[in-house]
C-alpha positions as protocol buffer text, in pm:
chain_id: "A"
residue {
  index: 1
  type: MET
  ca { x: -6725 y: 6079 z: 2999 }
}
residue {
  index: 2
  type: THR
  ca { x: -6702 y: 5698 z: 3008 }
}
residue {
  index: 3
  type: ILE
  ca { x: -6785 y: 5541 z: 3343 }
}
residue {
  index: 4
  type: ARG
  ca { x: -6518 y: 5317 z: 3494 }
}
residue {
  index: 5
  type: LEU
  ca { x: -6626 y: 4987 z: 3654 }
}
residue {
  index: 6
  type: TYR
  ca { x: -6383 y: 4798 z: 3875 }
}
residue {
  index: 7
  type: ASP
  ca { x: -6461 y: 4432 z: 3811 }
}
residue {
  index: 8
  type: LEU
  ca { x: -6343 y: 4125 z: 4002 }
}
residue {
  index: 9
  type: VAL
  ca { x: -6147 y: 3863 z: 3808 }
}
residue {
  index: 10
  type: GLY
  ca { x: -5936 y: 3559 z: 3884 }
}
residue {
  index: 11
  type: SER
  ca { x: -5625 y: 3439 z: 3704 }
}
residue {
  index: 12
  type: ASP
  ca { x: -5787 y: 3525 z: 3368 }
}
residue {
  index: 13
  type: PRO
  ca { x: -5856 y: 3901 z: 3349 }
}
residue {
  index: 14
  type: SER
  ca { x: -6105 y: 3844 z: 3067 }
}
residue {
  index: 15
  type: ARG
  ca { x: -6341 y: 3638 z: 3286 }
}
residue {
  index: 16
  type: PRO
  ca { x: -6522 y: 3854 z: 3547 }
}
residue {
  index: 17
  type: PHE
  ca { x: -6711 y: 3633 z: 3789 }
}
residue {
  index: 18
  type: SER
  ca { x: -6843 y: 3838 z: 4081 }
}
residue {
  index: 19
  type: PRO
  ca { x: -7224 y: 3829 z: 4110 }
}
residue {
  index: 20
  type: HIS
  ca { x: -7222 y: 4182 z: 4249 }
}
residue {
  index: 21
  type: CYS
  ca { x: -7012 y: 4316 z: 3963 }
}
residue {
  index: 22
  type: TRP
  ca { x: -7245 y: 4148 z: 3715 }
}
residue {
  index: 23
  type: LYS
  ca { x: -7535 y: 4335 z: 3875 }
}
residue {
  index: 24
  type: ALA
  ca { x: -7350 y: 4660 z: 3811 }
}
residue {
  index: 25
  type: ARG
  ca { x: -7261 y: 4561 z: 3454 }
}
residue {
  index: 26
  type: MET
  ca { x: -7623 y: 4485 z: 3376 }
}
residue {
  index: 27
  type: ALA
  ca { x: -7740 y: 4809 z: 3541 }
}
residue {
  index: 28
  type: LEU
  ca { x: -7498 y: 5016 z: 3332 }
}
residue {
  index: 29
  type: ALA
  ca { x: -7604 y: 4835 z: 3014 }
}
residue {
  index: 30
  type: HIS
  ca { x: -7973 y: 4879 z: 3105 }
}
residue {
  index: 31
  type: LYS
  ca { x: -7918 y: 5255 z: 3129 }
}
residue {
  index: 32
  type: GLY
  ca { x: -7737 y: 5255 z: 2795 }
}
residue {
  index: 33
  type: LEU
  ca { x: -7429 y: 5418 z: 2946 }
}
residue {
  index: 34
  type: ASP
  ca { x: -7078 y: 5386 z: 2807 }
}
residue {
  index: 35
  type: PHE
  ca { x: -6845 y: 5217 z: 3051 }
}
residue {
  index: 36
  type: GLU
  ca { x: -6504 y: 5057 z: 3064 }
}
residue {
  index: 37
  type: THR
  ca { x: -6400 y: 4780 z: 3299 }
}
residue {
  index: 38
  type: VAL
  ca { x: -6087 y: 4766 z: 3512 }
}
residue {
  index: 39
  type: PRO
  ca { x: -6010 y: 4407 z: 3614 }
}
residue {
  index: 40
  type: VAL
  ca { x: -5899 y: 4366 z: 3976 }
}
residue {
  index: 41
  type: ARG
  ca { x: -5804 y: 4058 z: 4176 }
}
residue {
  index: 42
  type: PHE
  ca { x: -5899 y: 3990 z: 4538 }
}
residue {
  index: 43
  type: VAL
  ca { x: -5566 y: 4121 z: 4667 }
}
residue {
  index: 44
  type: GLU
  ca { x: -5605 y: 4446 z: 4473 }
}
residue {
  index: 45
  type: VAL
  ca { x: -5959 y: 4535 z: 4581 }
}
residue {
  index: 46
  type: ALA
  ca { x: -5859 y: 4718 z: 4899 }
}
residue {
  index: 47
  type: ASP
  ca { x: -5649 y: 4967 z: 4697 }
}
residue {
  index: 48
  type: ILE
  ca { x: -5921 y: 5071 z: 4449 }
}
residue {
  index: 49
  type: GLU
  ca { x: -5960 y: 5449 z: 4419 }
}
residue {
  index: 50
  type: GLY
  ca { x: -5719 y: 5523 z: 4703 }
}
residue {
  index: 51
  type: GLY
  ca { x: -5819 y: 5235 z: 4926 }
}
residue {
  index: 52
  type: GLY
  ca { x: -6023 y: 5275 z: 5239 }
}
residue {
  index: 53
  type: GLY
  ca { x: -6142 y: 4917 z: 5264 }
}
residue {
  index: 54
  type: ARG
  ca { x: -6342 y: 4918 z: 4945 }
}
residue {
  index: 55
  type: THR
  ca { x: -6530 y: 4620 z: 4809 }
}
residue {
  index: 56
  type: VAL
  ca { x: -6632 y: 4562 z: 4449 }
}
residue {
  index: 57
  type: PRO
  ca { x: -6810 y: 4670 z: 4247 }
}
residue {
  index: 58
  type: VAL
  ca { x: -6694 y: 5029 z: 4243 }
}
residue {
  index: 59
  type: ILE
  ca { x: -6765 y: 5281 z: 3969 }
}
residue {
  index: 60
  type: ARG
  ca { x: -6612 y: 5619 z: 3895 }
}
residue {
  index: 61
  type: ASP
  ca { x: -6838 y: 5856 z: 3706 }
}
residue {
  index: 62
  type: GLY
  ca { x: -6651 y: 6183 z: 3664 }
}
residue {
  index: 63
  type: ASP
  ca { x: -6585 y: 6307 z: 4018 }
}
residue {
  index: 64
  type: ARG
  ca { x: -6819 y: 6055 z: 4180 }
}
residue {
  index: 65
  type: VAL
  ca { x: -6701 y: 5722 z: 4321 }
}
residue {
  index: 66
  type: VAL
  ca { x: -6979 y: 5482 z: 4418 }
}
residue {
  index: 67
  type: GLN
  ca { x: -6933 y: 5145 z: 4590 }
}
residue {
  index: 68
  type: ASP
  ca { x: -7179 y: 4852 z: 4624 }
}
residue {
  index: 69
  type: SER
  ca { x: -7402 y: 4721 z: 4347 }
}
residue {
  index: 70
  type: PHE
  ca { x: -7730 y: 4843 z: 4498 }
}
residue {
  index: 71
  type: ALA
  ca { x: -7587 y: 5189 z: 4570 }
}
residue {
  index: 72
  type: ILE
  ca { x: -7459 y: 5200 z: 4212 }
}
residue {
  index: 73
  type: ALA
  ca { x: -7804 y: 5118 z: 4074 }
}
residue {
  index: 74
  type: GLU
  ca { x: -7963 y: 5387 z: 4292 }
}
residue {
  index: 75
  type: TYR
  ca { x: -7699 y: 5639 z: 4185 }
}
residue {
  index: 76
  type: LEU
  ca { x: -7754 y: 5560 z: 3815 }
}
residue {
  index: 77
  type: ASP
  ca { x: -8129 y: 5608 z: 3844 }
}
residue {
  index: 78
  type: ASP
  ca { x: -8082 y: 5938 z: 4029 }
}
residue {
  index: 79
  type: ALA
  ca { x: -7804 y: 6069 z: 3804 }
}
residue {
  index: 80
  type: TYR
  ca { x: -7961 y: 5959 z: 3473 }
}
residue {
  index: 81
  type: PRO
  ca { x: -8338 y: 5985 z: 3517 }
}
residue {
  index: 82
  type: ASP
  ca { x: -8392 y: 6031 z: 3142 }
}
residue {
  index: 83
  type: ARG
  ca { x: -8268 y: 5678 z: 3072 }
}
residue {
  index: 84
  type: PRO
  ca { x: -8455 y: 5350 z: 3134 }
}
residue {
  index: 85
  type: ALA
  ca { x: -8535 y: 5311 z: 3503 }
}
residue {
  index: 86
  type: LEU
  ca { x: -8381 y: 5039 z: 3719 }
}
residue {
  index: 87
  type: PHE
  ca { x: -8648 y: 5083 z: 3989 }
}
residue {
  index: 88
  type: GLU
  ca { x: -9013 y: 5182 z: 3980 }
}
residue {
  index: 89
  type: GLY
  ca { x: -8996 y: 5460 z: 4239 }
}
residue {
  index: 90
  type: SER
  ca { x: -8922 y: 5423 z: 4611 }
}
residue {
  index: 91
  type: SER
  ca { x: -9146 y: 5118 z: 4646 }
}
residue {
  index: 92
  type: GLY
  ca { x: -8952 y: 4951 z: 4365 }
}
residue {
  index: 93
  type: ARG
  ca { x: -8628 y: 5012 z: 4550 }
}
residue {
  index: 94
  type: ALA
  ca { x: -8776 y: 4864 z: 4866 }
}
residue {
  index: 95
  type: LEU
  ca { x: -8896 y: 4551 z: 4683 }
}
residue {
  index: 96
  type: ALA
  ca { x: -8558 y: 4513 z: 4514 }
}
residue {
  index: 97
  type: ARG
  ca { x: -8397 y: 4522 z: 4860 }
}
residue {
  index: 98
  type: PHE
  ca { x: -8613 y: 4223 z: 4953 }
}
residue {
  index: 99
  type: VAL
  ca { x: -8500 y: 4039 z: 4639 }
}
residue {
  index: 100
  type: GLU
  ca { x: -8138 y: 4117 z: 4726 }
}
residue {
  index: 101
  type: SER
  ca { x: -8179 y: 3985 z: 5081 }
}
residue {
  index: 102
  type: TRP
  ca { x: -8344 y: 3668 z: 4953 }
}
residue {
  index: 103
  type: SER
  ca { x: -8075 y: 3612 z: 4690 }
}
residue {
  index: 104
  type: GLN
  ca { x: -7785 y: 3663 z: 4929 }
}
residue {
  index: 105
  type: ARG
  ca { x: -7935 y: 3435 z: 5194 }
}
residue {
  index: 106
  type: THR
  ca { x: -8063 y: 3160 z: 4964 }
}
residue {
  index: 107
  type: LEU
  ca { x: -7876 y: 3153 z: 4635 }
}
residue {
  index: 108
  type: HIS
  ca { x: -7532 y: 3275 z: 4735 }
}
residue {
  index: 109
  type: PRO
  ca { x: -7473 y: 3027 z: 5021 }
}
residue {
  index: 110
  type: ALA
  ca { x: -7590 y: 2740 z: 4801 }
}
residue {
  index: 111
  type: ILE
  ca { x: -7352 y: 2841 z: 4523 }
}
residue {
  index: 112
  type: VAL
  ca { x: -7060 y: 2876 z: 4763 }
}
residue {
  index: 113
  type: LYS
  ca { x: -7126 y: 2534 z: 4918 }
}
residue {
  index: 114
  type: ALA
  ca { x: -7142 y: 2377 z: 4573 }
}
residue {
  index: 115
  type: THR
  ca { x: -6846 y: 2551 z: 4410 }
}
residue {
  index: 116
  type: ILE
  ca { x: -6601 y: 2700 z: 4660 }
}
residue {
  index: 117
  type: MET
  ca { x: -6317 y: 2477 z: 4541 }
}
residue {
  index: 118
  type: GLU
  ca { x: -6381 y: 2588 z: 4183 }
}
residue {
  index: 119
  type: ILE
  ca { x: -6376 y: 2952 z: 4291 }
}
residue {
  index: 120
  type: HIS
  ca { x: -6042 y: 2878 z: 4459 }
}
residue {
  index: 121
  type: ALA
  ca { x: -5907 y: 2709 z: 4145 }
}
residue {
  index: 122
  type: PHE
  ca { x: -6017 y: 3011 z: 3941 }
}
residue {
  index: 123
  type: GLN
  ca { x: -5752 y: 3228 z: 4114 }
}
residue {
  index: 124
  type: ASP
  ca { x: -5380 y: 3267 z: 4063 }
}
residue {
  index: 125
  type: GLU
  ca { x: -5144 y: 3145 z: 4336 }
}
residue {
  index: 126
  type: GLU
  ca { x: -5134 y: 3472 z: 4532 }
}
residue {
  index: 127
  type: ASN
  ca { x: -5511 y: 3505 z: 4528 }
}
residue {
  index: 128
  type: GLN
  ca { x: -5566 y: 3141 z: 4615 }
}
residue {
  index: 129
  type: ALA
  ca { x: -5377 y: 3201 z: 4938 }
}
residue {
  index: 130
  type: PHE
  ca { x: -5582 y: 3516 z: 5009 }
}
residue {
  index: 131
  type: PHE
  ca { x: -5911 y: 3348 z: 4924 }
}
residue {
  index: 132
  type: ARG
  ca { x: -5837 y: 3039 z: 5134 }
}
residue {
  index: 133
  type: ALA
  ca { x: -5730 y: 3238 z: 5439 }
}
residue {
  index: 134
  type: SER
  ca { x: -6027 y: 3477 z: 5429 }
}
residue {
  index: 135
  type: ARG
  ca { x: -6289 y: 3206 z: 5369 }
}
residue {
  index: 136
  type: GLU
  ca { x: -6148 y: 2972 z: 5629 }
}
residue {
  index: 137
  type: ARG
  ca { x: -6170 y: 3255 z: 5883 }
}
residue {
  index: 138
  type: THR
  ca { x: -6532 y: 3308 z: 5780 }
}
residue {
  index: 139
  type: PHE
  ca { x: -6636 y: 2942 z: 5789 }
}
residue {
  index: 140
  type: GLY
  ca { x: -6407 y: 2825 z: 6067 }
}
residue {
  index: 141
  type: LYS
  ca { x: -6298 y: 2518 z: 5870 }
}
residue {
  index: 142
  type: PRO
  ca { x: -6096 y: 2424 z: 5560 }
}
residue {
  index: 143
  type: ILE
  ca { x: -6261 y: 2523 z: 5235 }
}
residue {
  index: 144
  type: GLU
  ca { x: -6251 y: 2156 z: 5132 }
}
residue {
  index: 145
  type: ALA
  ca { x: -6500 y: 2093 z: 5413 }
}
residue {
  index: 146
  type: VAL
  ca { x: -6724 y: 2380 z: 5300 }
}
residue {
  index: 147
  type: GLN
  ca { x: -6798 y: 2229 z: 4959 }
}
residue {
  index: 148
  type: ASP
  ca { x: -7073 y: 1990 z: 5058 }
}
residue {
  index: 149
  type: GLY
  ca { x: -7358 y: 2108 z: 4837 }
}
residue {
  index: 150
  type: ARG
  ca { x: -7323 y: 1888 z: 4530 }
}
residue {
  index: 151
  type: SER
  ca { x: -7515 y: 1580 z: 4639 }
}
residue {
  index: 152
  type: GLU
  ca { x: -7843 y: 1513 z: 4463 }
}
residue {
  index: 153
  type: GLU
  ca { x: -8023 y: 1553 z: 4794 }
}
residue {
  index: 154
  type: LYS
  ca { x: -7879 y: 1900 z: 4855 }
}
residue {
  index: 155
  type: ARG
  ca { x: -7933 y: 2002 z: 4497 }
}
residue {
  index: 156
  type: ALA
  ca { x: -8298 y: 1903 z: 4530 }
}
residue {
  index: 157
  type: THR
  ca { x: -8326 y: 2109 z: 4850 }
}
residue {
  index: 158
  type: VAL
  ca { x: -8190 y: 2418 z: 4674 }
}
residue {
  index: 159
  type: SER
  ca { x: -8417 y: 2359 z: 4377 }
}
residue {
  index: 160
  type: LYS
  ca { x: -8717 y: 2340 z: 4608 }
}
residue {
  index: 161
  type: SER
  ca { x: -8616 y: 2671 z: 4770 }
}
residue {
  index: 162
  type: LEU
  ca { x: -8632 y: 2829 z: 4423 }
}
residue {
  index: 163
  type: GLU
  ca { x: -9000 y: 2740 z: 4377 }
}
residue {
  index: 164
  type: PRO
  ca { x: -9127 y: 3094 z: 4456 }
}
residue {
  index: 165
  type: LEU
  ca { x: -8895 y: 3225 z: 4183 }
}
residue {
  index: 166
  type: ARG
  ca { x: -9010 y: 2949 z: 3948 }
}
residue {
  index: 167
  type: ALA
  ca { x: -9377 y: 3019 z: 4017 }
}
residue {
  index: 168
  type: THR
  ca { x: -9333 y: 3391 z: 3948 }
}
residue {
  index: 169
  type: LEU
  ca { x: -9157 y: 3326 z: 3617 }
}
residue {
  index: 170
  type: ARG
  ca { x: -9432 y: 3093 z: 3503 }
}
residue {
  index: 171
  type: ARG
  ca { x: -9663 y: 3394 z: 3504 }
}
residue {
  index: 172
  type: GLN
  ca { x: -9439 y: 3664 z: 3357 }
}
residue {
  index: 173
  type: PRO
  ca { x: -9119 y: 3689 z: 3153 }
}
residue {
  index: 174
  type: PHE
  ca { x: -8919 y: 3886 z: 3414 }
}
residue {
  index: 175
  type: LEU
  ca { x: -8932 y: 3934 z: 3788 }
}
residue {
  index: 176
  type: ALA
  ca { x: -9023 y: 4297 z: 3727 }
}
residue {
  index: 177
  type: GLY
  ca { x: -9303 y: 4200 z: 3487 }
}
residue {
  index: 178
  type: GLU
  ca { x: -9293 y: 4242 z: 3111 }
}
residue {
  index: 179
  type: GLY
  ca { x: -8941 y: 4385 z: 3112 }
}
residue {
  index: 180
  type: PRO
  ca { x: -8631 y: 4357 z: 3332 }
}
residue {
  index: 181
  type: MET
  ca { x: -8534 y: 4592 z: 3612 }
}
residue {
  index: 182
  type: PHE
  ca { x: -8266 y: 4580 z: 3881 }
}
residue {
  index: 183
  type: ALA
  ca { x: -8448 y: 4305 z: 4075 }
}
residue {
  index: 184
  type: ASP
  ca { x: -8387 y: 4076 z: 3775 }
}
residue {
  index: 185
  type: TYR
  ca { x: -8019 y: 4168 z: 3764 }
}
residue {
  index: 186
  type: ILE
  ca { x: -7978 y: 4083 z: 4133 }
}
residue {
  index: 187
  type: VAL
  ca { x: -8085 y: 3724 z: 4076 }
}
residue {
  index: 188
  type: PHE
  ca { x: -7919 y: 3706 z: 3735 }
}
residue {
  index: 189
  type: GLY
  ca { x: -7587 y: 3799 z: 3898 }
}
residue {
  index: 190
  type: ALA
  ca { x: -7600 y: 3491 z: 4120 }
}
residue {
  index: 191
  type: PHE
  ca { x: -7673 y: 3250 z: 3836 }
}
residue {
  index: 192
  type: GLN
  ca { x: -7418 y: 3420 z: 3609 }
}
residue {
  index: 193
  type: TRP
  ca { x: -7158 y: 3372 z: 3885 }
}
residue {
  index: 194
  type: LEU
  ca { x: -7236 y: 3000 z: 3882 }
}
residue {
  index: 195
  type: ARG
  ca { x: -7224 y: 2990 z: 3501 }
}
residue {
  index: 196
  type: CYS
  ca { x: -6883 y: 3162 z: 3500 }
}
residue {
  index: 197
  type: ILE
  ca { x: -6710 y: 2924 z: 3739 }
}
residue {
  index: 198
  type: SER
  ca { x: -6879 y: 2583 z: 3722 }
}
residue {
  index: 199
  type: THR
  ca { x: -7075 y: 2335 z: 3512 }
}
residue {
  index: 200
  type: PHE
  ca { x: -7284 y: 2253 z: 3820 }
}
residue {
  index: 201
  type: GLY
  ca { x: -7638 y: 2385 z: 3819 }
}
residue {
  index: 202
  type: PHE
  ca { x: -7964 y: 2402 z: 4011 }
}
residue {
  index: 203
  type: PHE
  ca { x: -8209 y: 2428 z: 3719 }
}
residue {
  index: 204
  type: GLU
  ca { x: -8464 y: 2158 z: 3646 }
}
residue {
  index: 205
  type: ALA
  ca { x: -8474 y: 1993 z: 3302 }
}
residue {
  index: 206
  type: GLU
  ca { x: -8758 y: 2216 z: 3186 }
}
residue {
  index: 207
  type: ASP
  ca { x: -8752 y: 2516 z: 3411 }
}
residue {
  index: 208
  type: PRO
  ca { x: -8898 y: 2866 z: 3375 }
}
residue {
  index: 209
  type: ILE
  ca { x: -8594 y: 2991 z: 3568 }
}
residue {
  index: 210
  type: ARG
  ca { x: -8369 y: 2854 z: 3292 }
}
residue {
  index: 211
  type: ASP
  ca { x: -8585 y: 3023 z: 3028 }
}
residue {
  index: 212
  type: TRP
  ca { x: -8570 y: 3354 z: 3219 }
}
residue {
  index: 213
  type: PHE
  ca { x: -8193 y: 3323 z: 3257 }
}
residue {
  index: 214
  type: GLU
  ca { x: -8154 y: 3268 z: 2883 }
}
residue {
  index: 215
  type: ARG
  ca { x: -8359 y: 3582 z: 2820 }
}
residue {
  index: 216
  type: CYS
  ca { x: -8136 y: 3776 z: 3060 }
}
residue {
  index: 217
  type: LEU
  ca { x: -7822 y: 3652 z: 2885 }
}
residue {
  index: 218
  type: ASP
  ca { x: -7955 y: 3801 z: 2562 }
}
residue {
  index: 219
  type: LEU
  ca { x: -8038 y: 4143 z: 2710 }
}
residue {
  index: 220
  type: HIS
  ca { x: -7852 y: 4459 z: 2605 }
}
residue {
  index: 221
  type: GLY
  ca { x: -7684 y: 4310 z: 2304 }
}
residue {
  index: 222
  type: GLY
  ca { x: -7606 y: 3983 z: 2478 }
}
residue {
  index: 223
  type: ILE
  ca { x: -7367 y: 4132 z: 2732 }
}
residue {
  index: 224
  type: GLY
  ca { x: -7417 y: 3834 z: 2963 }
}
residue {
  index: 225
  type: ARG
  ca { x: -7365 y: 3581 z: 2686 }
}
residue {
  index: 226
  type: SER
  ca { x: -7052 y: 3762 z: 2564 }
}
residue {
  index: 227
  type: LEU
  ca { x: -6863 y: 3573 z: 2836 }
}
residue {
  index: 228
  type: PRO
  ca { x: -6876 y: 3202 z: 2744 }
}
residue {
  index: 229
  type: ALA
  ca { x: -6990 y: 2959 z: 3012 }
}
residue {
  index: 230
  type: VAL
  ca { x: -6713 y: 2760 z: 3176 }
}
residue {
  index: 231
  type: ALA
  ca { x: -6621 y: 2457 z: 2966 }
}
Protein backbone atom coordinates (compact mmCIF):
# COMPACT_ATOMS: atom_id res chain seq x y z
CA MET A 1 0.00 0.00 0.00
CA THR A 2 1.28 3.47 -0.90
CA ILE A 3 2.18 5.66 2.06
CA ARG A 4 0.44 9.02 2.25
CA LEU A 5 2.49 12.10 3.21
CA TYR A 6 0.72 15.30 4.20
CA ASP A 7 2.97 18.07 2.92
CA LEU A 8 2.84 21.80 3.65
CA VAL A 9 2.37 24.16 0.70
CA GLY A 10 1.56 27.81 0.14
CA SER A 11 -0.53 29.33 -2.63
CA ASP A 12 1.07 26.94 -5.15
CA PRO A 13 0.24 23.32 -4.23
CA SER A 14 3.13 22.08 -6.39
CA ARG A 15 5.78 23.82 -4.23
CA PRO A 16 6.18 22.14 -0.81
CA PHE A 17 8.43 24.23 1.40
CA SER A 18 8.40 22.92 4.96
CA PRO A 19 11.86 21.81 6.18
CA HIS A 20 10.24 19.14 8.33
CA CYS A 21 8.21 17.74 5.45
CA TRP A 22 11.35 17.65 3.31
CA LYS A 23 13.01 15.53 6.00
CA ALA A 24 10.13 13.07 5.73
CA ARG A 25 10.22 13.09 1.91
CA MET A 26 13.92 12.30 1.92
CA ALA A 27 13.46 9.57 4.54
CA LEU A 28 10.75 7.88 2.48
CA ALA A 29 12.88 8.10 -0.66
CA HIS A 30 15.92 6.77 1.23
CA LYS A 31 13.90 3.69 2.23
CA GLY A 32 12.73 3.24 -1.35
CA LEU A 33 9.08 3.31 -0.33
CA ASP A 34 6.22 4.32 -2.60
CA PHE A 35 4.43 7.39 -1.32
CA GLU A 36 1.95 10.00 -2.45
CA THR A 37 1.77 13.55 -1.18
CA VAL A 38 -1.31 15.41 -0.02
CA PRO A 39 -0.74 19.17 -0.14
CA VAL A 40 -2.10 21.08 2.87
CA ARG A 41 -2.03 24.76 3.76
CA PHE A 42 -1.42 26.21 7.22
CA VAL A 43 -5.14 26.59 7.91
CA GLU A 44 -5.80 22.95 6.98
CA VAL A 45 -3.09 21.32 9.11
CA ALA A 46 -5.18 21.06 12.27
CA ASP A 47 -7.78 18.91 10.45
CA ILE A 48 -5.36 16.28 9.08
CA GLU A 49 -6.47 12.71 9.82
CA GLY A 50 -9.35 13.77 12.05
CA GLY A 51 -7.62 16.70 13.68
CA GLY A 52 -6.37 16.67 17.23
CA GLY A 53 -3.91 19.52 16.89
CA ARG A 54 -1.65 17.81 14.42
CA THR A 55 1.43 19.39 12.89
CA VAL A 56 3.10 18.40 9.64
CA PRO A 57 4.57 16.20 8.46
CA VAL A 58 2.10 13.39 9.00
CA ILE A 59 2.14 10.04 7.23
CA ARG A 60 -0.48 7.33 6.97
CA ASP A 61 0.90 3.86 6.36
CA GLY A 62 -2.03 1.46 6.29
CA ASP A 63 -3.63 1.73 9.73
CA ARG A 64 -0.73 3.69 11.24
CA VAL A 65 -0.69 7.48 11.44
CA VAL A 66 2.65 8.99 12.47
CA GLN A 67 3.32 12.68 13.14
CA ASP A 68 6.66 14.55 13.37
CA SER A 69 9.60 14.08 11.02
CA PHE A 70 11.88 12.38 13.57
CA ALA A 71 9.11 10.02 14.72
CA ILE A 72 8.41 9.21 11.07
CA ALA A 73 12.06 8.33 10.45
CA GLU A 74 12.13 6.11 13.56
CA TYR A 75 8.89 4.43 12.49
CA LEU A 76 10.22 3.76 8.98
CA ASP A 77 13.39 2.16 10.32
CA ASP A 78 11.40 0.00 12.74
CA ALA A 79 8.68 -0.95 10.25
CA TYR A 80 11.01 -1.57 7.27
CA PRO A 81 14.27 -2.93 8.71
CA ASP A 82 15.11 -4.72 5.45
CA ARG A 83 15.48 -1.41 3.61
CA PRO A 84 18.39 1.07 3.87
CA ALA A 85 18.74 2.34 7.43
CA LEU A 86 18.11 5.95 8.40
CA PHE A 87 19.98 5.54 11.71
CA GLU A 88 22.91 3.41 12.79
CA GLY A 89 21.28 1.84 15.85
CA SER A 90 20.23 3.60 19.05
CA SER A 91 23.43 5.66 19.21
CA GLY A 92 22.73 6.89 15.68
CA ARG A 93 19.28 8.03 16.74
CA ALA A 94 20.76 9.86 19.72
CA LEU A 95 23.35 11.64 17.54
CA ALA A 96 20.67 12.57 15.01
CA ARG A 97 18.68 14.14 17.87
CA PHE A 98 21.69 16.36 18.55
CA VAL A 99 21.84 17.37 14.87
CA GLU A 100 18.13 18.17 14.96
CA SER A 101 18.51 20.34 18.07
CA TRP A 102 21.45 22.19 16.52
CA SER A 103 19.61 22.74 13.24
CA GLN A 104 16.43 24.03 14.86
CA ARG A 105 18.32 26.39 17.17
CA THR A 106 20.90 27.66 14.67
CA LEU A 107 19.69 27.29 11.10
CA HIS A 108 15.95 27.69 11.46
CA PRO A 109 15.98 31.01 13.39
CA ALA A 110 18.50 32.44 10.92
CA ILE A 111 16.34 31.45 7.96
CA VAL A 112 13.20 32.90 9.55
CA LYS A 113 14.94 36.20 10.34
CA ALA A 114 16.20 36.43 6.77
CA THR A 115 13.05 35.36 4.91
CA ILE A 116 9.89 35.66 7.00
CA MET A 117 8.37 38.21 4.62
CA GLU A 118 9.01 35.87 1.70
CA ILE A 119 7.37 33.00 3.58
CA HIS A 120 4.40 35.32 4.14
CA ALA A 121 4.29 36.27 0.44
CA PHE A 122 4.39 32.56 -0.46
CA GLN A 123 0.87 32.08 1.02
CA ASP A 124 -2.58 32.83 -0.31
CA GLU A 125 -4.63 35.58 1.36
CA GLU A 126 -6.29 33.35 3.97
CA ASN A 127 -3.00 31.77 4.97
CA GLN A 128 -1.19 35.10 5.02
CA ALA A 129 -3.60 36.24 7.72
CA PHE A 130 -3.09 32.99 9.67
CA PHE A 131 0.69 33.10 9.30
CA ARG A 132 0.94 36.76 10.32
CA ALA A 133 -1.26 36.33 13.40
CA SER A 134 0.51 33.19 14.63
CA ARG A 135 4.04 34.51 14.07
CA GLU A 136 3.32 37.89 15.59
CA ARG A 137 2.04 36.13 18.70
CA THR A 138 5.25 34.12 18.79
CA PHE A 139 7.63 37.03 18.24
CA GLY A 140 5.63 39.74 19.98
CA LYS A 141 6.13 42.18 17.11
CA PRO A 142 5.12 42.70 13.47
CA ILE A 143 6.69 40.22 11.08
CA GLU A 144 8.19 43.17 9.20
CA ALA A 145 10.31 43.80 12.31
CA VAL A 146 11.36 40.14 12.52
CA GLN A 147 13.11 40.13 9.14
CA ASP A 148 16.41 41.64 10.19
CA GLY A 149 18.85 38.93 9.13
CA ARG A 150 19.84 40.01 5.64
CA SER A 151 22.64 42.44 6.38
CA GLU A 152 26.14 41.37 5.41
CA GLU A 153 27.14 41.47 9.06
CA LYS A 154 24.36 39.08 10.12
CA ARG A 155 24.96 36.84 7.14
CA ALA A 156 28.62 36.61 8.14
CA THR A 157 27.60 35.71 11.71
CA VAL A 158 25.40 32.87 10.47
CA SER A 159 28.11 31.68 8.11
CA LYS A 160 30.58 31.58 11.00
CA SER A 161 28.13 29.51 13.06
CA LEU A 162 28.14 26.94 10.24
CA GLU A 163 31.89 26.34 10.52
CA PRO A 164 31.54 23.03 12.45
CA LEU A 165 29.30 21.78 9.63
CA ARG A 166 31.77 23.08 7.05
CA ALA A 167 34.73 21.45 8.79
CA THR A 168 32.95 18.08 8.94
CA LEU A 169 32.08 18.18 5.24
CA ARG A 170 35.66 18.96 4.30
CA ARG A 171 36.57 15.52 5.63
CA GLN A 172 33.68 13.41 4.35
CA PRO A 173 30.96 13.61 1.69
CA PHE A 174 27.99 13.38 4.09
CA LEU A 175 27.39 14.11 7.75
CA ALA A 176 26.86 10.39 8.29
CA GLY A 177 30.13 9.54 6.52
CA GLU A 178 30.40 7.99 3.08
CA GLY A 179 26.65 7.91 2.54
CA PRO A 180 23.63 9.91 3.75
CA MET A 181 21.42 9.06 6.70
CA PHE A 182 18.66 10.93 8.51
CA ALA A 183 21.12 13.37 10.11
CA ASP A 184 21.90 14.64 6.59
CA TYR A 185 18.21 15.03 5.78
CA ILE A 186 17.66 17.10 8.93
CA VAL A 187 20.13 19.74 7.79
CA PHE A 188 19.18 19.36 4.13
CA GLY A 189 15.56 20.18 5.04
CA ALA A 190 16.58 23.57 6.40
CA PHE A 191 18.61 24.54 3.34
CA GLN A 192 15.95 23.17 0.98
CA TRP A 193 13.39 25.35 2.79
CA LEU A 194 15.57 28.37 2.06
CA ARG A 195 16.04 27.28 -1.57
CA CYS A 196 12.27 26.90 -2.02
CA ILE A 197 11.30 30.35 -0.80
CA SER A 198 14.21 32.75 -1.37
CA THR A 199 17.27 33.61 -3.44
CA PHE A 200 19.05 34.63 -0.22
CA GLY A 201 21.74 32.26 0.99
CA PHE A 202 24.36 31.64 3.65
CA PHE A 203 26.89 29.65 1.60
CA GLU A 204 30.38 30.94 0.91
CA ALA A 205 31.61 31.27 -2.69
CA GLU A 206 33.47 27.96 -2.52
CA ASP A 207 31.90 26.05 0.31
CA PRO A 208 31.90 22.35 1.19
CA ILE A 209 28.37 22.89 2.53
CA ARG A 210 27.27 23.96 -0.95
CA ASP A 211 28.93 20.89 -2.46
CA TRP A 212 27.21 18.62 0.09
CA PHE A 213 23.86 20.29 -0.58
CA GLU A 214 24.26 19.71 -4.32
CA ARG A 215 24.97 16.03 -3.62
CA CYS A 216 21.83 15.84 -1.46
CA LEU A 217 19.72 17.43 -4.20
CA ASP A 218 20.80 14.62 -6.53
CA LEU A 219 19.99 11.80 -4.10
CA HIS A 220 17.20 9.28 -4.78
CA GLY A 221 16.69 10.20 -8.39
CA GLY A 222 17.03 13.92 -7.75
CA ILE A 223 13.91 14.22 -5.62
CA GLY A 224 15.22 17.43 -4.06
CA ARG A 225 16.14 18.96 -7.40
CA SER A 226 12.76 18.02 -8.89
CA LEU A 227 11.41 21.19 -7.29
CA PRO A 228 13.12 24.14 -9.01
CA ALA A 229 14.74 26.77 -6.82
CA VAL A 230 12.78 29.99 -6.46
CA ALA A 231 13.45 32.30 -9.40
